[in-house]
mmCIF file of C-alpha atoms and ligand atoms in Angstrom:
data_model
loop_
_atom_site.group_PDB
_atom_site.id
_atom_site.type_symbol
_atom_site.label_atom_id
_atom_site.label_comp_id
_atom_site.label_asym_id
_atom_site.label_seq_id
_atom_site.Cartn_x
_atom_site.Cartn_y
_atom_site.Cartn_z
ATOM 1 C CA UNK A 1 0.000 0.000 0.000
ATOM 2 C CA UNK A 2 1.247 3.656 -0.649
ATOM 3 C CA UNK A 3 0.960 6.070 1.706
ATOM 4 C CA UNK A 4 -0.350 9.324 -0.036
ATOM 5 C CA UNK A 5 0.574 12.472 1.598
ATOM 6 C CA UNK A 6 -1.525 15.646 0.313
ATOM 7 C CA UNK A 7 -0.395 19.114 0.873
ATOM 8 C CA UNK A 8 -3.238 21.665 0.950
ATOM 9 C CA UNK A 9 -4.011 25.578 1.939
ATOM 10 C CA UNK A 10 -7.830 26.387 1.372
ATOM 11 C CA UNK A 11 -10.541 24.891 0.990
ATOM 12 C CA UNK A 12 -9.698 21.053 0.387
ATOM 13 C CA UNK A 13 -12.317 20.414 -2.211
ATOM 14 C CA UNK A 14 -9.427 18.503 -4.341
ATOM 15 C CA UNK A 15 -8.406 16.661 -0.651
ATOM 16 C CA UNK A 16 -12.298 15.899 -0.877
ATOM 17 C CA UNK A 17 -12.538 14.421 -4.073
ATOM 18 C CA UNK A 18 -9.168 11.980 -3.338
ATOM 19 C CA UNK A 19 -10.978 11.085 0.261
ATOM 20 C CA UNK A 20 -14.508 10.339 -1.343
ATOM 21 C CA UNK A 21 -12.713 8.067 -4.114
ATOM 22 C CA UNK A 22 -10.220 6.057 -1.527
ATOM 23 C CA UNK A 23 -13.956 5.362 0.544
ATOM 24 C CA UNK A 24 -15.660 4.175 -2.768
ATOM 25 C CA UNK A 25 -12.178 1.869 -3.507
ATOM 26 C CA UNK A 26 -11.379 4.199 -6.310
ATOM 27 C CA UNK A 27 -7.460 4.878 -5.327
ATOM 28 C CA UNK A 28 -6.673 0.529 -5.300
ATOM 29 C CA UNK A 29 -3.041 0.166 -3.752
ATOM 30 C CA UNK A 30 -3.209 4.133 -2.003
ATOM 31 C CA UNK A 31 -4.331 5.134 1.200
ATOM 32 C CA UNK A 32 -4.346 9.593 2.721
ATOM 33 C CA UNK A 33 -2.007 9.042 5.409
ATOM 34 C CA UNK A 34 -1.815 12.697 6.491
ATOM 35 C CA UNK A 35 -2.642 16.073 4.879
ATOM 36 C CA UNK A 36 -0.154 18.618 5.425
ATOM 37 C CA UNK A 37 -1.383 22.263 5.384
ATOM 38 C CA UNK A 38 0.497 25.569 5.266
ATOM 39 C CA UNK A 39 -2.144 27.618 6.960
ATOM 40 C CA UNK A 40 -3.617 26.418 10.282
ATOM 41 C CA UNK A 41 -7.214 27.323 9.292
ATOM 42 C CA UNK A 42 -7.718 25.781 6.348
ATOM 43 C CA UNK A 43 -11.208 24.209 5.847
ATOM 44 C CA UNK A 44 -9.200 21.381 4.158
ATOM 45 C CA UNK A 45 -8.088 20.248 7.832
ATOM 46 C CA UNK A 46 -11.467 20.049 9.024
ATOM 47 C CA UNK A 47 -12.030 17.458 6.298
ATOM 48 C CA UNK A 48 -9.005 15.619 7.232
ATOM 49 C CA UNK A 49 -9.866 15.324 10.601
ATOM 50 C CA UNK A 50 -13.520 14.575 10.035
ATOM 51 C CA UNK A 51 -12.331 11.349 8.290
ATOM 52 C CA UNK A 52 -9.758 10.233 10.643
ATOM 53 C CA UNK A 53 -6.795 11.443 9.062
ATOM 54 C CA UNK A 54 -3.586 12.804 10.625
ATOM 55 C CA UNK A 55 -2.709 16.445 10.414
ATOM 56 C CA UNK A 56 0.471 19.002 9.958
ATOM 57 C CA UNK A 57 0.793 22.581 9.857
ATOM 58 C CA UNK A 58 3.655 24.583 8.260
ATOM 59 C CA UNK A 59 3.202 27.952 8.142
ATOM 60 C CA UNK A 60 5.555 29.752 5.796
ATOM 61 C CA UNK A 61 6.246 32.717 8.081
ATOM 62 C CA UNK A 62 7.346 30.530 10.975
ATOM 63 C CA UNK A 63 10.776 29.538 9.366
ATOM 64 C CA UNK A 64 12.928 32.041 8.102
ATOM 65 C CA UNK A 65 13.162 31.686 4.794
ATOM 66 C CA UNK A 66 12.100 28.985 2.016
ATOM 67 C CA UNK A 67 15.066 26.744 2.102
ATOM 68 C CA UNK A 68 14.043 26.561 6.050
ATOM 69 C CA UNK A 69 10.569 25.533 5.395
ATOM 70 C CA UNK A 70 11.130 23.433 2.675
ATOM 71 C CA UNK A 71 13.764 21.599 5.195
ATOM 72 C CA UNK A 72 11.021 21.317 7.350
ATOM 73 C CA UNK A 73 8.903 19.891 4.652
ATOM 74 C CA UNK A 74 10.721 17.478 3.608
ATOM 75 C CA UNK A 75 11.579 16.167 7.266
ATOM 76 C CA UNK A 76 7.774 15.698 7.203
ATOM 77 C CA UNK A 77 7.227 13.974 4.349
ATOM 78 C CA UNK A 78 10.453 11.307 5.254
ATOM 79 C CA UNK A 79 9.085 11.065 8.449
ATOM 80 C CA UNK A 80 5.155 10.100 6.801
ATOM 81 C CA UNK A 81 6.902 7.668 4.324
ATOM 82 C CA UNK A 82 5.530 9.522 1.780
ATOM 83 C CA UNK A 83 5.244 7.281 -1.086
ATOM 84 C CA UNK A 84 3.228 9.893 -3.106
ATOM 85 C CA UNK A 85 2.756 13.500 -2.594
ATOM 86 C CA UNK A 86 -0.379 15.449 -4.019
ATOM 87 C CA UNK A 87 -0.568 18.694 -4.170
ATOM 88 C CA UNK A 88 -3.778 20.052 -3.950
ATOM 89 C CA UNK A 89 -4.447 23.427 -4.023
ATOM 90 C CA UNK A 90 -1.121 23.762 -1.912
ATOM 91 C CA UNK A 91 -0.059 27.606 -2.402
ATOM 92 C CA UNK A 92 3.313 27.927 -0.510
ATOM 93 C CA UNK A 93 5.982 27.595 -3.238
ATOM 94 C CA UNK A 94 9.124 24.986 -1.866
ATOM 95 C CA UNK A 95 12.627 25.072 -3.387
ATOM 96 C CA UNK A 96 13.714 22.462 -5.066
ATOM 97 C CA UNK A 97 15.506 19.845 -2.614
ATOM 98 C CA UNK A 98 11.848 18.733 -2.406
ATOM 99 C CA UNK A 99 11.084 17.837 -5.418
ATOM 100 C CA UNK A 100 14.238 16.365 -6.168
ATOM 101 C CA UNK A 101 14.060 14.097 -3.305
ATOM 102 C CA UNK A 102 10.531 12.590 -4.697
ATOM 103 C CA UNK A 103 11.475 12.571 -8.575
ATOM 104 C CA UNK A 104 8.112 11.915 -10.417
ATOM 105 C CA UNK A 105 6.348 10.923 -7.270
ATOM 106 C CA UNK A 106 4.554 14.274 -6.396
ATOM 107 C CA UNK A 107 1.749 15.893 -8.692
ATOM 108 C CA UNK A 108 0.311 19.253 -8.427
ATOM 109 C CA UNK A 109 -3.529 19.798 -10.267
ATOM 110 C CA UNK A 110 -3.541 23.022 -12.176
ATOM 111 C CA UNK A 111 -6.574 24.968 -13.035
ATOM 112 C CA UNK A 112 -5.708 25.229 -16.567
ATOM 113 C CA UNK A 113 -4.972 23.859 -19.793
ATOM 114 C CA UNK A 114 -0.229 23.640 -19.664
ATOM 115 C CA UNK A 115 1.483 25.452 -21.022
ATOM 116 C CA UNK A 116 -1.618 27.817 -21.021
ATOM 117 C CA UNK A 117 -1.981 29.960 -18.043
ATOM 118 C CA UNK A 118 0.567 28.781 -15.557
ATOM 119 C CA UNK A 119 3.843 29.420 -13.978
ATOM 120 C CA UNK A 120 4.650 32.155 -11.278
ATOM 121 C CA UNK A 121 1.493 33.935 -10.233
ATOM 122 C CA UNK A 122 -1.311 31.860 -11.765
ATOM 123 C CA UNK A 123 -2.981 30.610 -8.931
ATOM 124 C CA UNK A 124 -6.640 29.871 -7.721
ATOM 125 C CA UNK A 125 -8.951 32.231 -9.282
ATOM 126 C CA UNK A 126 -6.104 34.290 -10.715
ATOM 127 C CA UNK A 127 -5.991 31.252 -13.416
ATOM 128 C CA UNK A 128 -9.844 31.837 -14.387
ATOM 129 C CA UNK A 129 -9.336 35.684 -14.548
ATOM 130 C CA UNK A 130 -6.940 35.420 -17.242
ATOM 131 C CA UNK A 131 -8.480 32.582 -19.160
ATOM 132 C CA UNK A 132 -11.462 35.175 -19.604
ATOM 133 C CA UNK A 133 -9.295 38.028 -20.001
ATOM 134 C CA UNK A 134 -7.697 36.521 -23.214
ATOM 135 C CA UNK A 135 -11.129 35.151 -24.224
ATOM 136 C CA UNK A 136 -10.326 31.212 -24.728
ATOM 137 C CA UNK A 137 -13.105 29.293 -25.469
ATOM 138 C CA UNK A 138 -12.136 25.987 -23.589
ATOM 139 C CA UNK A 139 -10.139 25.680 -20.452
ATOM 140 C CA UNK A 140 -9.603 22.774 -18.400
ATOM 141 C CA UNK A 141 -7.217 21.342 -15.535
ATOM 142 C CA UNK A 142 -3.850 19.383 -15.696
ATOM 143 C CA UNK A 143 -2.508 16.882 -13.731
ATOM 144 C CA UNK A 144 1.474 16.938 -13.593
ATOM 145 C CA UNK A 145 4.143 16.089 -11.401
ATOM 146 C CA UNK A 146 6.070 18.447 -10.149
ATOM 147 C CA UNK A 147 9.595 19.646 -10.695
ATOM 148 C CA UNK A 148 11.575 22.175 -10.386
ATOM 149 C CA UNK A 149 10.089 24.384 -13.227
ATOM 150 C CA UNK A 150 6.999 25.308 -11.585
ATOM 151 C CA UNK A 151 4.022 24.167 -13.589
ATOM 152 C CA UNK A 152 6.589 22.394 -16.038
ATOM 153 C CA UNK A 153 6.311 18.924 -14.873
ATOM 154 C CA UNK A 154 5.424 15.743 -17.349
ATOM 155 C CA UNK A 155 1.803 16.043 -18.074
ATOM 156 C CA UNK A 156 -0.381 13.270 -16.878
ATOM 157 C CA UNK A 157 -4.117 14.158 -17.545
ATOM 158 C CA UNK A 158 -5.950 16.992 -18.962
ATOM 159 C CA UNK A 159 -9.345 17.662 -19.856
ATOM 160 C CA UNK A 160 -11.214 20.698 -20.828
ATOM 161 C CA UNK A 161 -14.572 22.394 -20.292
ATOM 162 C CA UNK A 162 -16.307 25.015 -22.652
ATOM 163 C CA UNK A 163 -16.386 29.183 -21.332
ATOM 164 C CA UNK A 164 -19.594 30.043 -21.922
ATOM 165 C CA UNK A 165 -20.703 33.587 -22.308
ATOM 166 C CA UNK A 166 -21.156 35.594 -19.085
ATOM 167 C CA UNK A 167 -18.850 33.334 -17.301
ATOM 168 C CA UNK A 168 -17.538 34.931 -14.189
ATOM 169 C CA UNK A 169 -14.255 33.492 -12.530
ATOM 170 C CA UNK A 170 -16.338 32.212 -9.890
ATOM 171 C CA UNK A 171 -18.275 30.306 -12.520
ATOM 172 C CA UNK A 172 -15.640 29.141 -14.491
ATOM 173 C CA UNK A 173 -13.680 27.826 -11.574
ATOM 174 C CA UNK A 174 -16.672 25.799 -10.476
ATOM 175 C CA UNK A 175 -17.603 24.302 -13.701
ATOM 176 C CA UNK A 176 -12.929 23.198 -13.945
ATOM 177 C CA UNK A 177 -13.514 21.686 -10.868
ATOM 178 C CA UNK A 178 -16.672 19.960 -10.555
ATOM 179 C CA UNK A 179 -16.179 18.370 -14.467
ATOM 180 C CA UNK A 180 -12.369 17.913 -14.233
ATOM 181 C CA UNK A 181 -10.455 18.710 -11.003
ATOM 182 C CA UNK A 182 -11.849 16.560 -8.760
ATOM 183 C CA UNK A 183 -11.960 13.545 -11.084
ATOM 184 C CA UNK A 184 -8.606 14.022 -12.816
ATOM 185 C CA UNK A 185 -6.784 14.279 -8.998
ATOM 186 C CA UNK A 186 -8.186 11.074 -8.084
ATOM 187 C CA UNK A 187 -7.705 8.811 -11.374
ATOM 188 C CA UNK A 188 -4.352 10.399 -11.728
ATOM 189 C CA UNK A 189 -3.791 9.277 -7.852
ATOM 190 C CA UNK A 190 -5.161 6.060 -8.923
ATOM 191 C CA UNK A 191 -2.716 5.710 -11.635
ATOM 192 C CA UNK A 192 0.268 6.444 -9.710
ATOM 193 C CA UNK A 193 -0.725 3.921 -7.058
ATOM 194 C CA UNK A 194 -1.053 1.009 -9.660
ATOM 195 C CA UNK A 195 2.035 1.748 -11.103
ATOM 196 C CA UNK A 196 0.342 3.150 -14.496
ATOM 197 C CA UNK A 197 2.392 6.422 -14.819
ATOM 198 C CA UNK A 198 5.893 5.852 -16.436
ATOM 199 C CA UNK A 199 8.063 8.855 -17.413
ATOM 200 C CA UNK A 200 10.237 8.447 -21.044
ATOM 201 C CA UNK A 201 12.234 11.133 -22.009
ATOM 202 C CA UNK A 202 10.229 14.070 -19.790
ATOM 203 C CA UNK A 203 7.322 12.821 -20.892
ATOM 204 C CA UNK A 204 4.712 11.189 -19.025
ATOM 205 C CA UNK A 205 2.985 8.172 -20.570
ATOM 206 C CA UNK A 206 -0.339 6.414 -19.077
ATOM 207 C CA UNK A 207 -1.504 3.212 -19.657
ATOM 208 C CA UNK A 208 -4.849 3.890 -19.660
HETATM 209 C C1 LIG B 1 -7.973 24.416 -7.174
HETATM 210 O O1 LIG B 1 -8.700 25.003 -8.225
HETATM 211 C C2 LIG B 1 -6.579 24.076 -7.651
HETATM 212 O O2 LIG B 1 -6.526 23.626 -8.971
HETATM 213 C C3 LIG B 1 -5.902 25.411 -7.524
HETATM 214 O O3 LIG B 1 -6.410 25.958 -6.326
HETATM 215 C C4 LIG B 1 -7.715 25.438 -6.072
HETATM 216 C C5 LIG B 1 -7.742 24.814 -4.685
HETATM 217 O O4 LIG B 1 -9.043 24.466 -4.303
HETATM 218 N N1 LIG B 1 -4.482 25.258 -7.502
HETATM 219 C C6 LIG B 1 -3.658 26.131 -8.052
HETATM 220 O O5 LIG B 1 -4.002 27.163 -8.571
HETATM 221 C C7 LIG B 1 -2.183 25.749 -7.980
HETATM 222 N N2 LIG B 1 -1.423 26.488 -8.916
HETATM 223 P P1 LIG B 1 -9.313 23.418 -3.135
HETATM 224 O O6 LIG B 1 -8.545 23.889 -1.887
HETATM 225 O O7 LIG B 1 -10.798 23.523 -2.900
HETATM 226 O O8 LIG B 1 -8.898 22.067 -3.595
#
C-alpha cells in the first residue's frame, strides 16, 4: 500500500474528491495518510480530521526563509513515508531539494490547460481571470508532477470544459472543478498507485 501524503491551503475540495474516491475503492493500492497544510485554518483540515486522518501545519512565516521551510517539509514527508505526494491546491511555493528528493512521485492539479496559463502567479482564481481576459473558449485542468520548473512537470491528464458567455471566474472555476479537477486528482492518484504512470524522455505516458 502507498501512503499518499496531500499538501493543501484552502478549501480542500481537491483533498475531498481523493478522500470520497479512496472510501468508494477508487485509489486501489493508495491510502491519505496525512494532509499537510500551510495555513492552520484551512477548511481542508477540518475534512481531514472529520475522516480520521492525521494532520500538519507549516506555516511559511514561521521559518525564516524557504530553504528553512522546505527543510522542514521534507523532514515531514520522510518522516510520513511519503510514497506519493499530491498537491492540492497547496499555495506555498518549496525550493527544489523537495522535489528532487521525490522525482516523479509528487503531482500538483492546475486549473488550466499547460502550457496555457501557468507558472509564477497563476494561482486559484487568478488562473480563471486570465483565461477570460484573453477570451479562450475551452479551459480545463492538468494533472502533472512536479519539478523544479513550476508548472513544467510531465503532463499526466488533462481535460477541458467550454467558457460560456457571461462566465464569471467564480463560474468558471466551479464548472474546472466539478467536471475535471476533482476527477482528474483522483484517477491520476489512482494511476500512480497502480504503477500506471511511467516517465520516457520528460514525458509522461499512461496506460490507460
Ligand atoms: C484548485 O482550483 C486548484 O486547482 C488550484 O487551487 C484550487 C484549490 O481548491 N491550484 C492552483 O491554482 C495551484 N497552482 P481546493 O482547496 O478547494 O482544492
Amino acid at each position: 500500500m502507498k501512503n499518499i501524503v496531500v499538501l493543501v491551503s484552502g478549501g480542500g475540495t481537491n483533498l475531498q474528491a481523493l478522500i470520497d474516491a479512496e472510501k468508494r475503492g477508487g485509489i486501489p493500492g493508495g491510502k491519505i495518510t496525512c494532509v499537510i497544510s500551510s495555513k492552520s485554518d484551512a477548511y481542508a483540515l477540518e475534512r481531514a480530521k472529520q475522516n480520521g486522518i492525521n494532520t500538519r501545519v507549516l506555516v511559511r512565516r514561521d521559518f525564516a526563509d524557504v530553504h528553512a521551510y522546505s527543510k522542514a517539509m521534507l523532514d515531514a514527508l520522510n518522516e510520513e513515508k511519503a510514497d506519493l505526494v499530491v498537491y492540492a491546491g497547496f499555495m506555498t511555493i518549496l525550493d527544489e531539494t523537495v522535489c528532487k528528493a521525490y522525482p516523479n512521485k509528487m503531482i500538483n492539479v492546475h486549473p488550466a490547460l499547460i502550457p496555457s496559463f501557468c507558472g509564477k502567479g497563476f494561482y486559484g482564481l487568478h488562473v480563471h481571470e486570465a483565461a477570460l481576459e484573453k477570451g479562450v473558449k475551452v479551459t480545463g485542468a492538468t494533472v502533472h508532477f512536479v519539478t523544479e520548473v513550476c508548472d513544467g512537470g510531465p503532463i499526466i491528464l488533462q481535460d477541458t470544459v467550454p467558457v460560456l458567455n457571461g462566465d464569471t471566474p467564480e463560474i468558471l472555476q466551479k464548472r474546472v472543478m466539478e467536471n475535471v479537477e476533482w476527477k482528474l486528482l483522483p484517477k491520476a492518484a489512482a494511476l500512480f498507485c497502480q504503477d500506471k504512470i511511467k516517465v520516457v524522455d520528460g514525458r509522461a505516458i499512461v496506460e490507460e
